[in-house]
PDB file of C-alpha atoms in Angstrom:
ATOM      1  CA  UNK A  28       0.000   0.000   0.000  1.00  0.00           C
ATOM      2  CA  UNK A  29       1.267   3.478  -0.829  1.00  0.00           C
ATOM      3  CA  UNK A  30       1.729   5.962   1.972  1.00  0.00           C
ATOM      4  CA  UNK A  31       1.335   9.704   2.375  1.00  0.00           C
ATOM      5  CA  UNK A  32       4.237  11.457   4.075  1.00  0.00           C
ATOM      6  CA  UNK A  33       3.414  15.059   3.224  1.00  0.00           C
ATOM      7  CA  UNK A  34       0.528  17.022   1.720  1.00  0.00           C
ATOM      8  CA  UNK A  35       1.016  20.671   0.760  1.00  0.00           C
ATOM      9  CA  UNK A  36      -2.105  22.781   0.240  1.00  0.00           C
ATOM     10  CA  UNK A  37      -1.130  25.809  -1.795  1.00  0.00           C
ATOM     11  CA  UNK A  38      -3.719  27.570  -3.927  1.00  0.00           C
ATOM     12  CA  UNK A  39      -5.012  31.079  -4.163  1.00  0.00           C
ATOM     13  CA  UNK A  40      -6.095  34.116  -6.068  1.00  0.00           C
ATOM     14  CA  UNK A  41      -6.979  37.636  -5.039  1.00  0.00           C
ATOM     15  CA  UNK A  42      -7.799  41.213  -5.859  1.00  0.00           C
ATOM     16  CA  UNK A  43     -10.877  40.805  -7.972  1.00  0.00           C
ATOM     17  CA  UNK A  44     -12.196  44.318  -8.687  1.00  0.00           C
ATOM     18  CA  UNK A  45     -15.722  43.425  -7.584  1.00  0.00           C
ATOM     19  CA  UNK A  46     -17.482  40.866  -5.414  1.00  0.00           C
ATOM     20  CA  UNK A  47     -17.719  37.698  -7.528  1.00  0.00           C
ATOM     21  CA  UNK A  48     -19.152  34.274  -6.704  1.00  0.00           C
ATOM     22  CA  UNK A  49     -18.294  30.843  -8.096  1.00  0.00           C
ATOM     23  CA  UNK A  50     -21.126  28.812  -9.681  1.00  0.00           C
ATOM     24  CA  UNK A  51     -21.506  27.169  -6.244  1.00  0.00           C
ATOM     25  CA  UNK A  52     -22.034  30.564  -4.579  1.00  0.00           C
ATOM     26  CA  UNK A  53     -18.635  30.781  -2.869  1.00  0.00           C
ATOM     27  CA  UNK A  54     -16.799  34.117  -2.888  1.00  0.00           C
ATOM     28  CA  UNK A  55     -14.162  33.860  -5.632  1.00  0.00           C
ATOM     29  CA  UNK A  56     -11.202  34.790  -3.428  1.00  0.00           C
ATOM     30  CA  UNK A  57     -12.173  32.249  -0.761  1.00  0.00           C
ATOM     31  CA  UNK A  58     -12.904  29.385  -3.171  1.00  0.00           C
ATOM     32  CA  UNK A  59      -9.344  28.424  -4.206  1.00  0.00           C
ATOM     33  CA  UNK A  60      -7.786  29.421  -0.878  1.00  0.00           C
ATOM     34  CA  UNK A  61     -10.057  27.277   1.237  1.00  0.00           C
ATOM     35  CA  UNK A  62     -11.638  24.833  -1.221  1.00  0.00           C
ATOM     36  CA  UNK A  63      -8.540  22.660  -1.518  1.00  0.00           C
ATOM     37  CA  UNK A  64      -8.517  22.179   2.243  1.00  0.00           C
ATOM     38  CA  UNK A  65     -11.774  20.211   2.091  1.00  0.00           C
ATOM     39  CA  UNK A  66      -9.861  17.483   0.236  1.00  0.00           C
ATOM     40  CA  UNK A  67      -7.818  16.849   3.371  1.00  0.00           C
ATOM     41  CA  UNK A  68     -10.696  16.053   5.710  1.00  0.00           C
ATOM     42  CA  UNK A  69      -9.833  13.360   8.243  1.00  0.00           C
ATOM     43  CA  UNK A  70     -13.205  11.640   8.578  1.00  0.00           C
ATOM     44  CA  UNK A  71     -13.574   9.672   6.408  1.00  0.00           C
ATOM     45  CA  UNK A  72      -9.800   9.321   6.049  1.00  0.00           C
ATOM     46  CA  UNK A  73      -8.435  11.294   3.109  1.00  0.00           C
ATOM     47  CA  UNK A  74      -7.227   9.478   0.034  1.00  0.00           C
ATOM     48  CA  UNK A  75      -8.846   6.189   1.103  1.00  0.00           C
ATOM     49  CA  UNK A  76      -6.577   4.035  -1.082  1.00  0.00           C
ATOM     50  CA  UNK A  77      -3.467   5.397   0.648  1.00  0.00           C
ATOM     51  CA  UNK A  78      -2.195   5.159   4.201  1.00  0.00           C
ATOM     52  CA  UNK A  79      -0.843   8.001   6.299  1.00  0.00           C
ATOM     53  CA  UNK A  80       2.601   7.233   7.679  1.00  0.00           C
ATOM     54  CA  UNK A  81       2.789   7.726  11.417  1.00  0.00           C
ATOM     55  CA  UNK A  82       4.091   9.906  13.006  1.00  0.00           C
ATOM     56  CA  UNK A  83       5.938  11.584  10.132  1.00  0.00           C
ATOM     57  CA  UNK A  84       2.859  12.763   8.213  1.00  0.00           C
ATOM     58  CA  UNK A  85       2.129  16.453   7.943  1.00  0.00           C
ATOM     59  CA  UNK A  86      -0.111  18.813   6.044  1.00  0.00           C
ATOM     60  CA  UNK A  87       1.459  22.187   5.284  1.00  0.00           C
ATOM     61  CA  UNK A  88      -0.849  25.127   4.712  1.00  0.00           C
ATOM     62  CA  UNK A  89       0.744  27.981   2.751  1.00  0.00           C
ATOM     63  CA  UNK A  90      -0.356  31.066   4.659  1.00  0.00           C
ATOM     64  CA  UNK A  91       0.400  34.741   4.948  1.00  0.00           C
ATOM     65  CA  UNK A  92       0.418  36.685   8.231  1.00  0.00           C
ATOM     66  CA  UNK A  93      -3.335  37.339   8.004  1.00  0.00           C
ATOM     67  CA  UNK A  94      -3.927  38.888  11.396  1.00  0.00           C
ATOM     68  CA  UNK A  95      -1.063  41.352  10.923  1.00  0.00           C
ATOM     69  CA  UNK A  96      -2.460  42.297   7.512  1.00  0.00           C
ATOM     70  CA  UNK A  97      -5.922  42.751   9.014  1.00  0.00           C
ATOM     71  CA  UNK A  98      -4.636  45.010  11.775  1.00  0.00           C
ATOM     72  CA  UNK A  99      -2.532  47.091   9.386  1.00  0.00           C
ATOM     73  CA  UNK A 100      -5.468  47.483   7.001  1.00  0.00           C
ATOM     74  CA  UNK A 101      -7.960  48.257   9.791  1.00  0.00           C
ATOM     75  CA  UNK A 102     -10.084  45.233   8.812  1.00  0.00           C
ATOM     76  CA  UNK A 103     -12.357  43.400  11.223  1.00  0.00           C
ATOM     77  CA  UNK A 104     -13.515  39.814  10.763  1.00  0.00           C
ATOM     78  CA  UNK A 105     -17.310  39.765  10.977  1.00  0.00           C
ATOM     79  CA  UNK A 106     -17.838  36.031  10.474  1.00  0.00           C
ATOM     80  CA  UNK A 107     -18.539  36.338   6.757  1.00  0.00           C
ATOM     81  CA  UNK A 108     -16.554  37.663   3.843  1.00  0.00           C
ATOM     82  CA  UNK A 109     -19.171  39.985   2.400  1.00  0.00           C
ATOM     83  CA  UNK A 110     -22.829  40.564   3.105  1.00  0.00           C
ATOM     84  CA  UNK A 111     -25.421  42.958   1.738  1.00  0.00           C
ATOM     85  CA  UNK A 112     -24.527  45.727   4.203  1.00  0.00           C
ATOM     86  CA  UNK A 113     -20.756  45.564   3.643  1.00  0.00           C
ATOM     87  CA  UNK A 114     -18.852  46.962   0.715  1.00  0.00           C
ATOM     88  CA  UNK A 115     -16.472  44.570  -1.039  1.00  0.00           C
ATOM     89  CA  UNK A 116     -12.809  45.215  -0.274  1.00  0.00           C
ATOM     90  CA  UNK A 117     -10.427  42.901  -2.195  1.00  0.00           C
ATOM     91  CA  UNK A 118      -7.770  42.958   0.531  1.00  0.00           C
ATOM     92  CA  UNK A 119     -10.343  42.104   3.185  1.00  0.00           C
ATOM     93  CA  UNK A 120     -11.648  39.168   1.133  1.00  0.00           C
ATOM     94  CA  UNK A 121      -8.094  37.839   0.793  1.00  0.00           C
ATOM     95  CA  UNK A 122      -7.318  38.255   4.481  1.00  0.00           C
ATOM     96  CA  UNK A 123     -10.615  36.662   5.521  1.00  0.00           C
ATOM     97  CA  UNK A 124      -9.863  33.656   3.316  1.00  0.00           C
ATOM     98  CA  UNK A 125      -6.412  33.261   4.811  1.00  0.00           C
ATOM     99  CA  UNK A 126      -7.841  33.601   8.320  1.00  0.00           C
ATOM    100  CA  UNK A 127     -10.332  30.830   7.519  1.00  0.00           C
ATOM    101  CA  UNK A 128      -7.386  28.667   6.439  1.00  0.00           C
ATOM    102  CA  UNK A 129      -5.522  29.292   9.683  1.00  0.00           C
ATOM    103  CA  UNK A 130      -8.579  28.394  11.749  1.00  0.00           C
ATOM    104  CA  UNK A 131      -9.130  25.288   9.622  1.00  0.00           C
ATOM    105  CA  UNK A 132      -5.497  24.261  10.099  1.00  0.00           C
ATOM    106  CA  UNK A 133      -5.819  24.541  13.890  1.00  0.00           C
ATOM    107  CA  UNK A 134      -8.897  22.294  13.862  1.00  0.00           C
ATOM    108  CA  UNK A 135      -7.405  19.856  11.345  1.00  0.00           C
ATOM    109  CA  UNK A 136      -4.247  19.596  13.431  1.00  0.00           C
ATOM    110  CA  UNK A 137      -6.245  18.499  16.458  1.00  0.00           C
ATOM    111  CA  UNK A 138      -8.182  15.889  14.456  1.00  0.00           C
ATOM    112  CA  UNK A 139      -5.076  14.597  12.647  1.00  0.00           C
ATOM    113  CA  UNK A 140      -3.094  14.288  15.837  1.00  0.00           C
ATOM    114  CA  UNK A 141      -5.932  12.619  17.744  1.00  0.00           C
ATOM    115  CA  UNK A 142      -6.650  10.090  14.977  1.00  0.00           C
ATOM    116  CA  UNK A 143      -3.309   9.578  13.245  1.00  0.00           C
ATOM    117  CA  UNK A 144      -0.590  11.216  15.361  1.00  0.00           C
ATOM    118  CA  UNK A 145       0.090  13.473  12.370  1.00  0.00           C
ATOM    119  CA  UNK A 146       0.363  17.242  12.104  1.00  0.00           C
ATOM    120  CA  UNK A 147      -1.281  20.074  10.184  1.00  0.00           C
ATOM    121  CA  UNK A 148       0.974  23.129  10.017  1.00  0.00           C
ATOM    122  CA  UNK A 149       0.217  26.622   8.710  1.00  0.00           C
ATOM    123  CA  UNK A 150       3.351  28.223   7.321  1.00  0.00           C
ATOM    124  CA  UNK A 151       4.337  31.181   5.212  1.00  0.00           C
ATOM    125  CA  UNK A 152       6.487  29.801   2.450  1.00  0.00           C
ATOM    126  CA  UNK A 153       7.576  33.164   1.116  1.00  0.00           C
ATOM    127  CA  UNK A 154       7.007  34.697  -2.267  1.00  0.00           C
ATOM    128  CA  UNK A 155       7.605  33.318  -5.729  1.00  0.00           C
ATOM    129  CA  UNK A 156       7.081  34.915  -9.119  1.00  0.00           C
ATOM    130  CA  UNK A 157       3.761  33.658 -10.512  1.00  0.00           C
ATOM    131  CA  UNK A 158       0.622  34.966 -12.189  1.00  0.00           C
ATOM    132  CA  UNK A 159      -0.974  35.289  -8.730  1.00  0.00           C
ATOM    133  CA  UNK A 160      -1.229  39.085  -8.939  1.00  0.00           C
ATOM    134  CA  UNK A 161      -2.741  39.137 -12.424  1.00  0.00           C
ATOM    135  CA  UNK A 162      -5.849  40.929 -11.117  1.00  0.00           C
ATOM    136  CA  UNK A 163      -3.937  43.823  -9.545  1.00  0.00           C
ATOM    137  CA  UNK A 164      -4.628  47.199 -11.042  1.00  0.00           C
ATOM    138  CA  UNK A 165      -3.108  50.648 -10.629  1.00  0.00           C
ATOM    139  CA  UNK A 166      -6.232  51.710  -8.704  1.00  0.00           C
ATOM    140  CA  UNK A 167      -5.987  48.852  -6.194  1.00  0.00           C
TER     141      UNK A 167
END
């Protein structure tokens, strides 16, 4: 049987000029940031045809310092990314998505450790040159 030693969740996009939803109704900044994390649910065990190696397994979440960004930008987390009474702020949507990932990683870590003696870690891997900022504009 094959084993899993390491899973790296790293996906994202940001800075859409207006509030946009996926066909499933998920805010477009949140969808790729957090959607991939649902593939690493512990119950039922992820990747059922594979076995997690114990205790060396880990899930790495690629994160930015969300809370520092929120404080610097004067953004408060209201429990939802955007609602009818809030204006859409691209930076806030990005930070809220990253905050959701950090909270998910904390919960996943507890479940992974309890069930499999494995870890979920949220880390900031740094910056690489990609098309990630393709939606940036001079006005943003």
